[in-house]
Coordinates of C-alpha atoms and ligand atoms in Angstrom, one line a residue:
M1 CA -61.2 8.4 -15.0
S2 CA -59.7 9.5 -11.7
E3 CA -58.5 7.5 -8.7
N4 CA -57.4 8.6 -5.3
Y5 CA -54.1 7.7 -3.8
D6 CA -52.1 8.6 -0.7
I7 CA -48.9 8.7 -2.8
V8 CA -48.4 8.9 -6.6
V9 CA -44.7 8.3 -7.4
I10 CA -43.6 9.4 -10.9
G11 CA -40.7 7.2 -12.1
G12 CA -40.1 3.5 -11.4
G13 CA -36.3 3.6 -10.9
P14 CA -34.6 2.6 -7.6
G15 CA -35.7 5.8 -6.0
G16 CA -39.3 5.5 -7.1
Y17 CA -40.1 1.8 -6.9
V18 CA -38.4 1.4 -3.5
C19 CA -40.4 4.5 -2.2
A20 CA -43.6 2.9 -3.6
I21 CA -43.0 -0.5 -2.0
R22 CA -42.0 1.0 1.4
A23 CA -45.0 3.3 1.5
A24 CA -47.3 0.3 0.6
Q25 CA -45.7 -1.8 3.4
L26 CA -46.6 1.0 5.8
G27 CA -50.3 0.7 4.7
L28 CA -50.5 3.6 2.3
K29 CA -52.4 3.4 -1.1
V30 CA -49.7 3.9 -3.7
A31 CA -49.4 4.2 -7.5
C32 CA -46.2 4.3 -9.4
V33 CA -46.1 5.8 -12.9
E34 CA -43.4 4.7 -15.3
K35 CA -43.1 5.6 -19.0
R36 CA -40.2 3.3 -20.1
G37 CA -42.5 0.2 -20.4
A38 CA -40.3 -1.5 -17.8
L39 CA -39.7 -0.9 -14.1
G40 CA -36.2 -0.5 -12.6
G41 CA -35.3 2.8 -14.2
T42 CA -31.9 3.7 -15.5
C43 CA -30.3 1.3 -13.0
L44 CA -31.9 -2.0 -14.0
N45 CA -32.5 -1.2 -17.7
V46 CA -29.5 0.7 -19.0
G47 CA -27.2 1.3 -16.0
C48 CA -26.0 -0.7 -12.9
I49 CA -27.3 -4.1 -13.8
P50 CA -26.4 -4.5 -17.6
S51 CA -23.0 -2.9 -17.0
K52 CA -22.3 -5.3 -14.1
A53 CA -23.4 -8.2 -16.2
L54 CA -20.9 -7.2 -19.0
L55 CA -18.2 -6.4 -16.5
H56 CA -18.5 -9.9 -15.0
S57 CA -18.6 -11.6 -18.4
S58 CA -15.6 -9.6 -19.8
H59 CA -13.7 -10.3 -16.5
L60 CA -14.2 -14.0 -16.9
F61 CA -13.0 -13.7 -20.5
E62 CA -9.9 -11.9 -19.4
E63 CA -9.3 -14.5 -16.7
A64 CA -9.6 -17.3 -19.2
S65 CA -7.4 -15.6 -21.8
E66 CA -4.6 -14.3 -19.6
H67 CA -4.7 -15.9 -16.1
F68 CA -5.9 -19.5 -16.3
D69 CA -2.4 -20.6 -17.3
T70 CA -1.0 -19.3 -14.0
H71 CA -3.4 -21.6 -12.2
G72 CA -2.4 -24.6 -14.3
I73 CA -5.5 -24.6 -16.3
E74 CA -4.9 -25.2 -20.0
V75 CA -7.6 -24.1 -22.4
S76 CA -7.4 -23.3 -26.1
K77 CA -7.6 -19.6 -26.9
P78 CA -11.0 -18.4 -25.7
K79 CA -13.2 -16.5 -28.2
V80 CA -15.9 -14.0 -27.5
N81 CA -19.5 -14.8 -28.7
L82 CA -20.7 -11.2 -28.3
E83 CA -24.3 -12.1 -29.3
K84 CA -24.5 -14.7 -26.6
M85 CA -22.8 -12.4 -24.0
M86 CA -25.4 -9.6 -24.8
A87 CA -28.3 -12.1 -24.6
R88 CA -27.2 -13.2 -21.2
K89 CA -27.0 -9.6 -20.1
D90 CA -30.5 -9.0 -21.4
K91 CA -31.8 -12.0 -19.6
V92 CA -30.3 -10.7 -16.3
V93 CA -32.0 -7.4 -16.8
D94 CA -35.3 -9.0 -17.7
S95 CA -35.4 -11.2 -14.7
N96 CA -34.7 -8.2 -12.4
V97 CA -37.4 -6.1 -14.1
K98 CA -39.9 -8.9 -13.7
G99 CA -38.9 -9.2 -10.0
I100 CA -40.0 -5.7 -9.4
E101 CA -43.3 -6.3 -11.1
F102 CA -43.8 -9.2 -8.8
L103 CA -42.9 -7.0 -5.7
F104 CA -45.5 -4.4 -6.8
K105 CA -48.2 -7.1 -7.0
K106 CA -47.1 -8.6 -3.7
N107 CA -47.3 -5.2 -2.0
K108 CA -50.4 -4.0 -3.9
V109 CA -48.7 -1.0 -5.5
T110 CA -50.6 0.1 -8.6
Y111 CA -48.3 0.2 -11.7
V112 CA -49.5 2.8 -14.2
K113 CA -47.7 2.5 -17.5
G114 CA -47.3 5.9 -19.1
A115 CA -45.8 9.4 -18.9
G116 CA -46.9 11.4 -15.8
E117 CA -47.4 15.2 -15.8
I118 CA -48.1 17.1 -12.6
T119 CA -51.2 19.2 -13.3
S120 CA -51.7 20.5 -9.8
P121 CA -50.3 19.8 -6.3
T122 CA -52.8 16.9 -6.0
T123 CA -53.2 15.6 -9.6
V124 CA -51.0 13.7 -12.0
K125 CA -52.2 13.3 -15.6
V126 CA -50.8 10.1 -17.3
A127 CA -50.5 9.7 -21.1
L128 CA -50.9 5.9 -21.1
L129 CA -48.5 3.8 -23.2
D130 CA -51.5 1.9 -24.5
G131 CA -53.1 5.2 -25.6
G132 CA -55.6 7.4 -23.8
E133 CA -55.2 9.3 -20.6
E134 CA -55.8 8.8 -16.9
T135 CA -55.8 11.3 -14.0
L136 CA -54.6 10.2 -10.6
T137 CA -55.5 12.2 -7.5
A138 CA -52.9 12.1 -4.7
K139 CA -52.4 13.5 -1.2
N140 CA -48.6 13.4 -2.0
I141 CA -46.7 13.4 -5.3
V142 CA -43.1 12.1 -5.5
I143 CA -40.9 13.2 -8.3
A144 CA -38.4 10.3 -9.0
T145 CA -37.8 10.8 -12.7
G146 CA -34.0 10.3 -12.5
S147 CA -31.3 11.6 -14.8
E148 CA -30.1 11.5 -18.4
V149 CA -26.7 11.6 -20.2
T150 CA -25.1 15.1 -20.2
P151 CA -24.4 15.9 -23.9
L152 CA -21.1 17.3 -25.1
P153 CA -21.4 20.1 -27.6
G154 CA -19.8 19.3 -30.9
V155 CA -19.9 15.5 -30.2
E156 CA -23.4 14.4 -31.2
I157 CA -24.5 11.1 -29.9
D158 CA -26.0 8.8 -32.6
E159 CA -25.8 5.6 -30.5
K160 CA -23.8 3.9 -33.3
N161 CA -20.4 5.5 -33.8
I162 CA -20.7 8.0 -31.0
V163 CA -22.5 6.4 -28.1
S164 CA -23.7 7.1 -24.6
S165 CA -23.5 4.5 -21.9
T166 CA -26.7 3.1 -23.3
G167 CA -25.2 2.5 -26.7
A168 CA -22.0 1.2 -25.1
L169 CA -24.1 -1.6 -23.5
T170 CA -25.3 -2.9 -26.8
L171 CA -22.5 -2.6 -29.3
P172 CA -22.9 -5.2 -32.0
T173 CA -19.2 -5.9 -32.5
V174 CA -16.0 -5.2 -30.5
P175 CA -14.5 -2.0 -31.8
K176 CA -10.9 -2.0 -32.9
K177 CA -10.3 1.4 -31.4
M178 CA -12.5 3.1 -28.8
V179 CA -12.1 6.6 -27.4
V180 CA -13.9 7.2 -24.1
I181 CA -14.5 10.9 -23.2
G182 CA -14.5 11.2 -19.4
A183 CA -12.4 9.2 -16.8
G184 CA -15.3 8.9 -14.4
V185 CA -17.2 5.8 -13.2
I186 CA -18.9 5.1 -16.5
G187 CA -15.8 5.7 -18.6
L188 CA -13.7 3.4 -16.5
E189 CA -16.3 0.6 -16.2
L190 CA -17.4 0.5 -19.8
G191 CA -13.9 1.3 -21.1
S192 CA -12.7 -1.7 -19.1
V193 CA -15.4 -3.9 -20.6
W194 CA -14.4 -3.2 -24.2
R195 CA -10.7 -3.3 -23.5
R196 CA -11.0 -6.7 -22.0
L197 CA -13.0 -7.9 -25.0
G198 CA -10.2 -6.7 -27.3
A199 CA -10.6 -3.0 -28.1
E200 CA -7.7 -0.6 -27.9
V201 CA -9.1 2.0 -25.5
T202 CA -8.0 5.6 -25.0
V203 CA -9.6 7.6 -22.2
V204 CA -9.6 11.4 -22.7
E205 CA -10.1 13.3 -19.4
F206 CA -10.5 17.1 -19.0
L207 CA -8.8 17.1 -15.5
D208 CA -5.3 16.0 -14.8
R209 CA -6.6 13.0 -12.8
I210 CA -9.1 10.2 -13.1
L211 CA -12.2 9.7 -10.8
P212 CA -12.6 13.3 -9.5
G213 CA -13.7 13.5 -5.9
M214 CA -12.1 10.3 -4.8
D215 CA -9.1 10.1 -2.5
G216 CA -5.9 11.3 -4.3
E217 CA -3.6 8.4 -3.2
L218 CA -6.3 5.9 -4.1
V219 CA -6.8 7.4 -7.5
K220 CA -3.0 7.4 -8.3
Q221 CA -2.6 3.7 -7.5
T222 CA -5.9 2.9 -9.4
Q223 CA -4.7 4.8 -12.5
R224 CA -1.4 2.9 -12.4
I225 CA -3.2 -0.4 -12.3
F226 CA -5.6 0.4 -15.1
A227 CA -2.7 1.7 -17.3
K228 CA -0.9 -1.6 -16.6
Q229 CA -4.0 -3.4 -17.8
G230 CA -3.8 -1.5 -21.1
L231 CA -6.1 1.5 -20.7
D232 CA -4.4 4.5 -22.3
F233 CA -5.1 7.8 -20.5
K234 CA -4.9 11.2 -22.1
L235 CA -5.4 13.5 -19.0
G236 CA -5.7 17.2 -19.1
H237 CA -7.4 17.2 -22.5
K238 CA -10.8 18.0 -23.9
V239 CA -12.6 16.9 -27.1
T240 CA -13.9 19.9 -29.0
A241 CA -15.3 18.4 -32.2
A242 CA -16.2 15.1 -33.8
K243 CA -16.6 14.2 -37.4
T244 CA -18.1 10.8 -38.4
G245 CA -17.0 9.4 -41.8
K246 CA -16.9 6.0 -43.5
S247 CA -13.8 4.9 -41.6
G248 CA -15.1 5.9 -38.1
V249 CA -14.9 9.1 -36.0
T250 CA -12.2 11.7 -36.0
L251 CA -12.0 13.7 -32.8
T252 CA -10.4 17.1 -32.3
V253 CA -8.6 17.0 -28.9
E254 CA -7.0 20.0 -27.2
P255 CA -5.1 20.5 -23.9
S256 CA -7.6 21.7 -21.3
K257 CA -5.4 24.6 -20.4
G258 CA -4.9 25.7 -24.1
G259 CA -2.4 24.6 -26.7
D260 CA -2.2 22.8 -30.0
A261 CA -5.1 20.7 -31.2
E262 CA -4.6 17.1 -32.4
E263 CA -6.7 14.4 -34.0
L264 CA -7.7 11.1 -32.5
K265 CA -9.4 8.4 -34.7
A266 CA -11.8 5.8 -33.3
D267 CA -14.4 3.3 -34.5
V268 CA -16.5 4.0 -31.5
V269 CA -16.5 7.1 -29.2
L270 CA -18.2 6.8 -25.7
V271 CA -19.4 10.1 -24.2
A272 CA -19.3 9.7 -20.4
I273 CA -18.9 13.2 -19.0
G274 CA -21.6 12.9 -16.4
R275 CA -25.4 12.8 -16.0
R276 CA -28.0 15.6 -15.4
P277 CA -31.4 15.5 -13.7
Y278 CA -34.3 14.7 -16.0
T279 CA -37.6 16.5 -15.4
T280 CA -38.7 17.1 -19.0
G281 CA -42.4 17.0 -19.6
L282 CA -43.3 16.9 -15.9
G283 CA -45.0 20.2 -15.9
L284 CA -42.9 21.6 -13.0
D285 CA -42.9 25.1 -14.4
K286 CA -46.7 25.1 -14.5
V287 CA -47.1 24.1 -10.9
G288 CA -44.2 26.3 -9.8
V289 CA -41.7 23.7 -8.5
E290 CA -38.3 25.3 -8.4
L291 CA -35.0 23.9 -9.8
D292 CA -31.5 24.9 -8.7
E293 CA -28.8 26.3 -11.0
R294 CA -27.9 22.8 -12.1
G295 CA -31.4 21.8 -13.0
R296 CA -31.9 19.7 -9.8
V297 CA -35.3 19.8 -8.1
K298 CA -34.8 22.0 -5.0
T299 CA -35.8 20.2 -1.8
D300 CA -35.4 20.7 2.0
E301 CA -34.0 17.9 4.2
Y302 CA -37.5 16.3 4.2
F303 CA -37.5 16.0 0.4
Q304 CA -40.2 18.6 0.3
T305 CA -40.1 21.0 -2.8
N306 CA -41.3 24.5 -2.5
V307 CA -44.8 23.3 -3.4
G308 CA -46.6 21.6 -0.5
G309 CA -47.3 17.9 -1.1
I310 CA -44.8 17.6 -3.9
F311 CA -41.6 15.8 -3.0
A312 CA -38.5 14.7 -5.0
I313 CA -35.8 12.0 -4.5
G314 CA -32.9 10.2 -6.2
D315 CA -31.0 11.5 -9.2
T316 CA -33.4 14.5 -9.7
I317 CA -32.1 16.1 -6.4
A318 CA -28.8 17.1 -5.0
G319 CA -26.3 14.4 -3.8
P320 CA -24.5 11.5 -5.5
M321 CA -26.2 10.0 -8.5
L322 CA -26.2 6.4 -7.1
A323 CA -28.9 3.8 -7.0
H324 CA -28.5 3.0 -3.3
K325 CA -28.6 6.7 -2.5
A326 CA -31.9 7.0 -4.5
E327 CA -33.2 3.9 -2.6
E328 CA -32.3 5.4 0.8
D329 CA -34.1 8.6 -0.2
G330 CA -37.2 6.6 -1.2
V331 CA -37.4 4.7 2.0
A332 CA -36.8 7.8 4.2
L333 CA -39.5 9.7 2.3
A334 CA -42.1 6.9 2.5
E335 CA -41.5 6.6 6.2
M336 CA -41.8 10.4 6.8
I337 CA -45.0 10.6 4.8
A338 CA -46.4 7.6 6.9
G339 CA -45.6 9.6 10.0
E340 CA -42.4 7.7 10.9
E341 CA -38.8 9.0 11.3
G342 CA -37.0 8.7 8.0
H343 CA -33.4 9.6 7.7
V344 CA -30.4 9.4 5.3
D345 CA -26.8 9.9 6.4
Y346 CA -25.3 11.4 3.2
G347 CA -21.8 11.4 4.8
K348 CA -21.8 7.6 4.8
V349 CA -22.9 6.7 1.2
P350 CA -20.3 4.4 -0.3
G351 CA -19.2 4.7 -3.9
V352 CA -17.9 1.8 -5.9
V353 CA -16.3 1.4 -9.3
Y354 CA -16.9 -2.2 -10.4
T355 CA -13.7 -2.7 -12.4
W356 CA -11.2 -5.4 -11.4
P357 CA -9.7 -4.6 -9.0
E358 CA -12.7 -2.7 -7.7
V359 CA -12.4 0.8 -6.2
A360 CA -14.5 1.7 -3.2
S361 CA -14.8 4.8 -1.0
V362 CA -16.8 6.1 1.9
G363 CA -16.7 9.2 4.0
K364 CA -13.9 11.8 4.0
T365 CA -10.8 11.8 1.7
E366 CA -7.4 12.8 3.0
E367 CA -7.7 15.9 0.9
Q368 CA -10.9 16.9 2.6
L369 CA -9.5 16.3 6.1
K370 CA -6.4 18.4 5.3
E371 CA -8.7 21.2 4.0
E372 CA -10.7 21.0 7.2
G373 CA -7.5 21.2 9.3
A374 CA -8.5 18.0 11.0
E375 CA -6.0 15.8 12.9
Y376 CA -6.2 12.3 11.7
S377 CA -4.4 8.9 11.6
V378 CA -4.0 6.8 8.5
G379 CA -4.0 3.0 8.6
K380 CA -3.0 1.3 5.4
F381 CA -2.5 -2.3 4.4
P382 CA -1.7 -3.8 0.9
F383 CA -3.4 -6.8 -0.6
T384 CA 0.1 -8.2 -1.4
A385 CA 0.5 -9.2 2.2
N386 CA -2.8 -11.1 2.4
G387 CA -2.9 -14.8 2.0
R388 CA -6.3 -15.0 0.4
A389 CA -5.4 -12.3 -2.2
K390 CA -2.3 -14.3 -3.0
A391 CA -4.2 -17.5 -3.3
M392 CA -6.5 -15.7 -5.8
E393 CA -3.6 -14.1 -7.7
S394 CA -5.3 -10.7 -7.1
T395 CA -2.9 -8.7 -5.0
D396 CA -3.1 -5.2 -6.6
G397 CA -4.3 -2.5 -4.3
F398 CA -4.7 -1.5 -0.6
V399 CA -7.1 -0.6 2.1
K400 CA -6.7 2.8 3.7
L401 CA -8.6 3.9 6.8
L402 CA -8.8 7.4 8.1
E403 CA -9.5 8.0 11.8
D404 CA -10.2 11.3 13.6
K405 CA -7.5 11.7 16.3
K406 CA -9.8 13.6 18.6
T407 CA -13.0 11.5 18.4
H408 CA -11.3 8.2 17.6
R409 CA -14.0 7.6 15.0
V410 CA -13.3 6.2 11.5
V411 CA -14.2 9.0 9.2
G412 CA -13.2 7.6 5.8
A413 CA -12.2 4.4 4.0
H414 CA -10.6 4.0 0.5
I415 CA -10.0 0.7 -1.0
V416 CA -8.7 -0.5 -4.3
G417 CA -8.5 -4.2 -4.5
P418 CA -10.4 -7.5 -5.1
A419 CA -14.0 -7.2 -3.9
A420 CA -13.5 -3.7 -2.6
G421 CA -17.2 -3.0 -3.2
D422 CA -18.1 -5.7 -0.7
L423 CA -15.3 -5.0 1.8
I424 CA -16.4 -1.3 2.1
A425 CA -19.7 -2.5 3.7
E426 CA -17.9 -3.4 7.0
V427 CA -16.4 0.1 7.2
V428 CA -19.7 1.8 6.4
L429 CA -21.4 -0.2 9.2
A430 CA -18.5 0.6 11.6
M431 CA -18.9 4.3 10.8
E432 CA -22.7 4.1 11.3
Y433 CA -22.0 2.9 14.8
G434 CA -19.3 5.5 15.4
A435 CA -16.6 2.8 15.7
S436 CA -12.9 3.5 16.1
A437 CA -10.1 1.8 14.1
E438 CA -9.4 -0.2 17.3
D439 CA -13.0 -1.5 17.3
I440 CA -12.5 -2.9 13.8
A441 CA -9.1 -4.2 14.8
R442 CA -10.4 -6.0 17.8
T443 CA -13.2 -7.7 15.8
C444 CA -12.4 -11.3 14.8
H445 CA -12.1 -11.6 11.0
A446 CA -12.2 -15.0 9.3
H447 CA -8.9 -16.4 7.9
P448 CA -8.0 -16.5 5.1
A449 CA -10.2 -13.7 3.9
L450 CA -9.9 -10.4 2.1
G451 CA -11.5 -8.7 5.1
E452 CA -8.3 -9.3 7.0
V453 CA -6.8 -6.4 5.0
V454 CA -9.4 -4.1 6.5
K455 CA -8.5 -5.4 10.0
E456 CA -4.8 -5.0 9.3
A457 CA -5.4 -1.4 8.0
A458 CA -7.3 -0.7 11.3
L459 CA -4.3 -2.1 13.3
D460 CA -2.0 0.0 11.2
A461 CA -3.9 3.2 12.3
D462 CA -2.3 2.4 15.7
K463 CA 1.0 1.3 14.0
R464 CA 0.6 -2.3 15.1
A465 CA -0.3 -4.3 11.9
I466 CA 0.8 -7.9 12.4
H467 CA 1.6 -9.0 8.9
M468 CA 3.6 -6.0 7.7
Ligands
FAD501 P1 -33.8 6.4 -12.6 O1 -33.2 5.1 -12.3 O2 -33.2 7.2 -13.7 O3 -35.4 6.2 -12.9 C1 -36.2 7.2 -13.3 C2 -37.3 6.6 -14.0 O4 -38.3 7.6 -14.2 C3 -37.0 6.2 -15.4 O5 -37.3 4.8 -15.6 C4 -37.8 7.0 -16.4 O6 -38.2 6.4 -17.5 C5 -38.9 7.5 -15.5 N1 -39.6 8.7 -15.9 C6 -39.0 9.9 -16.2 N2 -39.9 10.8 -16.5 C7 -41.1 10.2 -16.3 C8 -42.4 10.7 -16.4 N3 -42.7 12.0 -16.7 N4 -43.4 9.8 -16.2 C9 -43.2 8.5 -15.9 N5 -41.9 8.0 -15.8 C10 -40.9 8.9 -16.0 N6 -25.5 3.5 -9.6 C11 -25.0 2.7 -8.6 O7 -25.3 3.0 -7.4 N7 -24.2 1.6 -8.9 C12 -23.9 1.3 -10.1 O8 -23.2 0.3 -10.4 C13 -24.3 2.2 -11.2 N8 -24.0 1.9 -12.5 C14 -24.5 2.7 -13.5 C15 -24.1 2.4 -14.8 C16 -24.6 3.2 -15.8 C17 -24.2 2.9 -17.2 C18 -25.4 4.3 -15.5 C19 -25.9 5.2 -16.6 C20 -25.8 4.6 -14.2 C21 -25.3 3.8 -13.2 N9 -25.6 4.1 -11.8 C22 -25.2 3.3 -10.8 C23 -26.5 5.2 -11.5 C24 -27.9 4.8 -11.2 O9 -28.4 4.1 -12.3 C25 -28.8 6.0 -10.8 O10 -28.2 6.7 -9.8 C26 -30.2 5.5 -10.4 O11 -30.8 4.8 -11.4 C27 -31.1 6.7 -10.0 O12 -32.3 6.2 -9.6 P2 -33.6 7.1 -9.8 O13 -34.7 6.3 -9.3 O14 -33.4 8.4 -9.1 O15 -33.8 7.4 -11.3
NAD502 P1 -18.7 11.2 -13.7 O1 -19.1 12.5 -13.2 O2 -18.4 10.1 -12.8 O3 -17.4 11.4 -14.6 C1 -17.4 12.3 -15.7 C2 -15.9 12.6 -16.0 O4 -15.9 13.3 -17.3 C3 -15.2 13.5 -15.0 O5 -14.0 12.9 -14.7 C4 -15.1 14.8 -15.7 O6 -13.9 15.5 -15.2 C5 -14.9 14.4 -17.1 N1 -15.3 15.4 -18.1 C6 -16.3 16.3 -18.0 N2 -16.3 17.1 -19.2 C7 -15.4 16.6 -20.0 C8 -14.9 17.0 -21.3 N3 -15.5 17.9 -22.0 N4 -13.9 16.3 -21.8 C9 -13.3 15.3 -21.1 N5 -13.7 14.9 -19.8 C10 -14.7 15.6 -19.3 O7 -19.8 10.8 -14.8 P2 -20.1 9.5 -15.5 O8 -19.0 8.5 -15.5 O9 -20.7 9.9 -16.8 O10 -21.3 8.8 -14.6 C11 -22.5 9.5 -14.4 C12 -23.1 9.2 -13.1 O11 -23.5 7.8 -13.1 C13 -22.2 9.4 -12.0 O12 -22.8 10.3 -11.1 C14 -22.0 8.1 -11.3 O13 -22.2 8.2 -9.9 C15 -23.2 7.2 -11.8 N6 -22.6 5.9 -12.1 C16 -22.3 5.2 -11.0 C17 -21.7 3.9 -11.2 C18 -21.3 3.1 -10.0 O14 -21.7 3.5 -8.9 N7 -20.5 2.1 -10.2 C19 -21.4 3.4 -12.5 C20 -21.8 4.2 -13.5 C21 -22.4 5.5 -13.3

């Protein structure tokens, strides 16, 4: 059987499902092929949403265990019911997945359950999950097949003792000792979850810093805060081998720059050294779609691959591997295919680490500005001087704004502090409108609110903060 579509999207993650919905809104006939058996991709099923559900539950547990007393709330020692915590997380995931199915029906997107393979620039063969095959004919094909965990040679993932992020989201018990390989976003978020729930967590990182790519000053303060919380960092080290026995895993760890090896023991090891694009089984070699040296689908600024009518978005192409970036790609591409002006500003994609405090960044870091030889002003303000943060007992961190001295535009913002992931939105919007620090400073911010720290940092760019 064959059916004709304007667009066939392969992959139902945030890139693919958003592209499909936007295209359908614009009147196009759209099918979305997904092989997981659930919509939402990595993000909803094994990424953003389940990790945030566990981050929130474990944060509440830590608040109850360690901080309620400060507020004059007396409770007997709280206990973790991991089964119940995991069941709640699964319920959150399930309701989000069902939400997308509803949106597909509402927008008349055809949901095809199965694995898609591109057999020509206009046809996608689907091996249906229920058995059998279906061929879809399309004027445009969108590759939105996402990414997968980057493996670490010598440290084989079994999702029991040695886990990827997926296994770390479903551990049946709290490990006594956990080693996390990689101090990136996943390592810090999931390392924090299990530390809060009672595990002793050591994070082994190849580089001599955590969160590579983020602003250096931000990262230094963040590392201090996490260390104070109890995360143990082993920076400048790499894991070269792992042996699993009855009493857990023994890792061989060496200094990155060479030196004596040592052993580290753990009940559970989390491998979190990055993700890589996933295009297995798509038939790209047969239709001649080119990949770059890192396995990403090569596209131009219009998401067009080297084969006419085949496009790619999200984690499969260059750029940050973030759900909101994939969504922006999806919307822009749908609009372009429908003949409208789609556009993504990759210089203004925020990145957030959902620990507590949260860490959020957008635009240029100070290191980048220095490298470019740019003249810039820095405005900084700590949460310790904010009434609301004090009322919340959450005063760790600061807001730092970077403004170009010539254009008077805000070109970067770096925040570690309570709700940093929400606070950054104001700065992203300001940057989208080409605002100066003065524009932010002259905007009335509610009191008492955490947003006042952004305002005071903006005032500080002109050395006139009020409360410092
Ligand atoms: P994906 O979400 O990976 O979706 C691709 C889909 O394509 C998958 O469902 C897959 O089954 C399907 N597929 C693949 N091949 C085929 C085929 N041949 N036929 C049919 N279907 C196919 N990002 C954030 O912005 N914020 C966060 O807080 C965040 N947290 C994360 C936490 C974890 C633990 C992980 C692992 C990732 C997290 N991310 C987060 C990253 C985010 O999940 C990804 O950037 C995002 O999901 C990418 O979207 P995508 O649509 O490109 O791909
Ligand atoms: P990452 O790229 O953020 O971090 C990987 C870390 O591992 C880096 O610090 C790297 O230096 C280190 N590393 C690499 N090889 C190593 C080795 N052999 N030994 C020790 N350390 C090593 O990758 P991740 O944390 O796995 O996350 C993958 C992707 O998922 C990221 O692109 C991220 O954007 C996305 N993600 C986003 C969020 C969020 O937005 N909150 C949350 C989770 C994941």
